[in-house]
Coordinates of C-alpha atoms in Angstrom, one line a residue:
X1 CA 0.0 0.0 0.0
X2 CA 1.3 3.5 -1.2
X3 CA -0.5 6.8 0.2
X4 CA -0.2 10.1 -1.2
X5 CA 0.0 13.2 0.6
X6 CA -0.9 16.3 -0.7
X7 CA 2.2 18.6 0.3
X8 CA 1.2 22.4 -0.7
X9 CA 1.6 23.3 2.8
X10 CA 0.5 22.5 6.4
X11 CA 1.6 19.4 8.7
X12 CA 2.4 16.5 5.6
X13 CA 5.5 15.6 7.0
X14 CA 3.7 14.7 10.3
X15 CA 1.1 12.9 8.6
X16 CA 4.2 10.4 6.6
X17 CA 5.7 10.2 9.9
X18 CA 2.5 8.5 11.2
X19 CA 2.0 6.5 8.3
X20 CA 5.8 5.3 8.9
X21 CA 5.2 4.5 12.3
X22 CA 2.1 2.3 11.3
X23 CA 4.2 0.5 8.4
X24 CA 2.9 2.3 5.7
X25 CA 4.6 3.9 2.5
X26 CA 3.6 7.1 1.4
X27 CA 5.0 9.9 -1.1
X28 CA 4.7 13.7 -1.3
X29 CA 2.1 15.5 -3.7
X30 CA 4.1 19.1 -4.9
X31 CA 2.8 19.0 -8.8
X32 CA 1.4 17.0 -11.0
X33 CA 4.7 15.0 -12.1
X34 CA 4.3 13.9 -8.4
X35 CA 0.4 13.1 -8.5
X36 CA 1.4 10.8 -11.3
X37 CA 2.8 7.8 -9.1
X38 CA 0.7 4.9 -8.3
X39 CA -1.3 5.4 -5.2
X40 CA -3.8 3.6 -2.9
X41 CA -5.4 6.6 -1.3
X42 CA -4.7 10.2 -0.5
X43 CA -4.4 12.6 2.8
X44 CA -4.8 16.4 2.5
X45 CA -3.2 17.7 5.7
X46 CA -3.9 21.4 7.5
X47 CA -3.6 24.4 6.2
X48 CA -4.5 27.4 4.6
X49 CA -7.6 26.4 2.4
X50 CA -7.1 29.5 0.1
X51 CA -3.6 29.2 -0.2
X52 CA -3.8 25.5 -1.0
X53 CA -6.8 25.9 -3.5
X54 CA -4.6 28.1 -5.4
X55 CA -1.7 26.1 -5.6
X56 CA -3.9 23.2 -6.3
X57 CA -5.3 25.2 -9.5
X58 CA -1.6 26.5 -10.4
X59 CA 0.5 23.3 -10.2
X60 CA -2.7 21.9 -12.5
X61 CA -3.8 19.1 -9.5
X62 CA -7.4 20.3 -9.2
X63 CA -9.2 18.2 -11.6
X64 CA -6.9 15.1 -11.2
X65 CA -6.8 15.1 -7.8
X66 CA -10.8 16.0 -8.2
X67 CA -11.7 13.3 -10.4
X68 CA -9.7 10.3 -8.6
X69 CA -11.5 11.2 -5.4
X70 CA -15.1 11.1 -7.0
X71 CA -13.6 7.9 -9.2
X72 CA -13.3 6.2 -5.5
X73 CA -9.8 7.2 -4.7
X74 CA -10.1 6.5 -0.7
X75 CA -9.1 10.4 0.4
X76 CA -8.4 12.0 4.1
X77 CA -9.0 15.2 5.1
X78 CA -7.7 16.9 8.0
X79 CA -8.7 20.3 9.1
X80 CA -8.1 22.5 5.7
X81 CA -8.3 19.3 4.1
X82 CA -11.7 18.7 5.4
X83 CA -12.8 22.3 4.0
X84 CA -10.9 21.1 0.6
X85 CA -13.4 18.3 0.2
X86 CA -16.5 20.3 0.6
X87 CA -19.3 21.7 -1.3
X88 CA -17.1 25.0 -2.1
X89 CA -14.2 23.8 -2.8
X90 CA -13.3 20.3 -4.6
X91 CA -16.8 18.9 -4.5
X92 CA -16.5 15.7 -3.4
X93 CA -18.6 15.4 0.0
X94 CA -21.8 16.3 0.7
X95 CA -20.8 18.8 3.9
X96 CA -20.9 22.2 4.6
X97 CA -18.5 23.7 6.9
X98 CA -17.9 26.7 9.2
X99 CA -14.2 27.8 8.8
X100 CA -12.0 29.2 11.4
X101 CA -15.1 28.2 13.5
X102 CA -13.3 27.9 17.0
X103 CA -11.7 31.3 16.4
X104 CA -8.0 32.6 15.4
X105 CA -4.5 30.7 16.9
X106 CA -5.8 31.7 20.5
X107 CA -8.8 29.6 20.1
X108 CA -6.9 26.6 19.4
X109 CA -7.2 23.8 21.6
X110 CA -6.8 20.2 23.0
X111 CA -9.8 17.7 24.3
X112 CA -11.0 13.7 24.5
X113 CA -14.1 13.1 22.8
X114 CA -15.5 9.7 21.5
X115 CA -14.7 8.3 17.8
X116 CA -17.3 6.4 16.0
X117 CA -15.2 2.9 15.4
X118 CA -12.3 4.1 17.2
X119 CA -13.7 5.1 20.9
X120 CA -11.6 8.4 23.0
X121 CA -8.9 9.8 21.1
X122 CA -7.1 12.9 21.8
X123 CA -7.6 15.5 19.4
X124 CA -5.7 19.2 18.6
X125 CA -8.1 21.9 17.3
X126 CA -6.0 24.7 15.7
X127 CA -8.0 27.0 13.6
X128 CA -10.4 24.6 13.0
X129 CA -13.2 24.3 11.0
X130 CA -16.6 22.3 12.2
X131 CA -19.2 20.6 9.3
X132 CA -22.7 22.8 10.0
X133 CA -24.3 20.7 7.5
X134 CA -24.0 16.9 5.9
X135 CA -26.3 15.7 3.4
X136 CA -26.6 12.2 2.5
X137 CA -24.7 9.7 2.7
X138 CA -22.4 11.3 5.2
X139 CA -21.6 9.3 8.3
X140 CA -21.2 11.9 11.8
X141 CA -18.2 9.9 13.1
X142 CA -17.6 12.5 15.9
X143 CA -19.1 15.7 17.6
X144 CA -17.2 17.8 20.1
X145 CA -20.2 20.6 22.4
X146 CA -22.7 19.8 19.5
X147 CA -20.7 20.6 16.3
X148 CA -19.3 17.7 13.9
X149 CA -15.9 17.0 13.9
X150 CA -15.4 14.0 11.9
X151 CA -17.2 12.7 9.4
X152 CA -17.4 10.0 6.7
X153 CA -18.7 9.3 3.4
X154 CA -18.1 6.8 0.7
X155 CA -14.3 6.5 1.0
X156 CA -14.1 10.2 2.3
X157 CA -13.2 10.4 5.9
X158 CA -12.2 13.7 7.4
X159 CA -11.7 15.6 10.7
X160 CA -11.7 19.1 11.6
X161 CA -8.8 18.1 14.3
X162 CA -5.2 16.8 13.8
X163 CA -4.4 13.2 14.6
X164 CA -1.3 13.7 13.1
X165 CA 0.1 16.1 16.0
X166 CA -0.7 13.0 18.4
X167 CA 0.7 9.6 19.6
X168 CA -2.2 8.3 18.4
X169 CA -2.1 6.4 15.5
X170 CA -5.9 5.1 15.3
X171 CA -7.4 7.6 12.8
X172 CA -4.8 6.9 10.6
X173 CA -5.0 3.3 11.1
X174 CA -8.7 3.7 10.1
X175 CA -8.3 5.3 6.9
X176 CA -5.6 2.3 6.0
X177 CA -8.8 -0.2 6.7
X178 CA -10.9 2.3 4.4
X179 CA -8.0 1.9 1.7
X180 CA -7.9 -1.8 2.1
X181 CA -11.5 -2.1 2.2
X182 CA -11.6 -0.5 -1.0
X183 CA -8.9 -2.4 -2.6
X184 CA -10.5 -5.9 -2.1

């Protein structure tokens, strides 16, 4: 299994370093020379969600990265990455999402909340966004004071938090099972 990760900006070099601790090989997304490699599934890390939908448009990754995801390439988005799958942006998952919705850097946080298919996991809010909206299809796989934090649909997952800043390797280790799921 090969995962590519998206690397415009944002935490991708935390995300292969928890893939690498869970056994799994992965690659770094700059341009479309890059996107061209054979891959199993796809994570789009944190970031700045303008800054990354431009350089997703200039490099020429939009509609390729686009139309593998809605041709079933298993994708996971984390924070910015979540707000790249949505209605406004790449169009692959029926959410709508609040961005910046726990505030600026000061608003950033840490909490335990439950996981559907995982249980408690710690997760890192930093500029986060929350889904406000999920149409159907769209599994709520966790909520944190009412608001959805992770969701799922098809082989979409995404969180508005950052497993990838944690010892916790679980989220990750679900979205390998979504991969391999996918590939049987």
């Amino acid at each position: 299994m090969r995962i590519a990760i998206l690397a415009l900006q944002g935490a991708f070099a935390e995300h292969q370093q928890m893939l690498q601790s869970i056994g799994i090989d992965s690659f770094l997304v700059r341009n479309i020379d890059d996107w061209q490699q054979e891959k199993d599934g796809l994570i789009i890390p944190g970031g700045e969600s303008t800054a990354m939908m431009r350089i997703i448009r200039d490099e020429g990754l939009f509609s390729p990265v686009r139309d593998a995801i809605v041709a079933g390439l298993p994708v996971f988005g984390t924070c910015a990455g979540l707000i790249m799958l949505d209605k406004e942006h790449l169009d692959t998952m029926d959410i709508t999402v609040k961005r910046n919705a726990y505030g600026r850097q000061l608003g950033s946080f840490h909490t335990v909340h439950d996981m559907k298919g995982i249980g408690e996991i710690p997760m890192t809010f930093i500029r986060a966004p929350y889904i406000t909206a999920t149409g159907d299809g769209v599994e709520v796989l966790a909520e944190v004071d009412g608001h959805i934090v992770a969701a799922r649909q098809d082989n979409q997952i995404v969180t508005a938090f950052h497993p990838e800043l944690t010892d916790d390797t679980r989220v990750h280790e679900l979205f390998v099972n979504l991969i391999t799921q996918s590939i049987e």
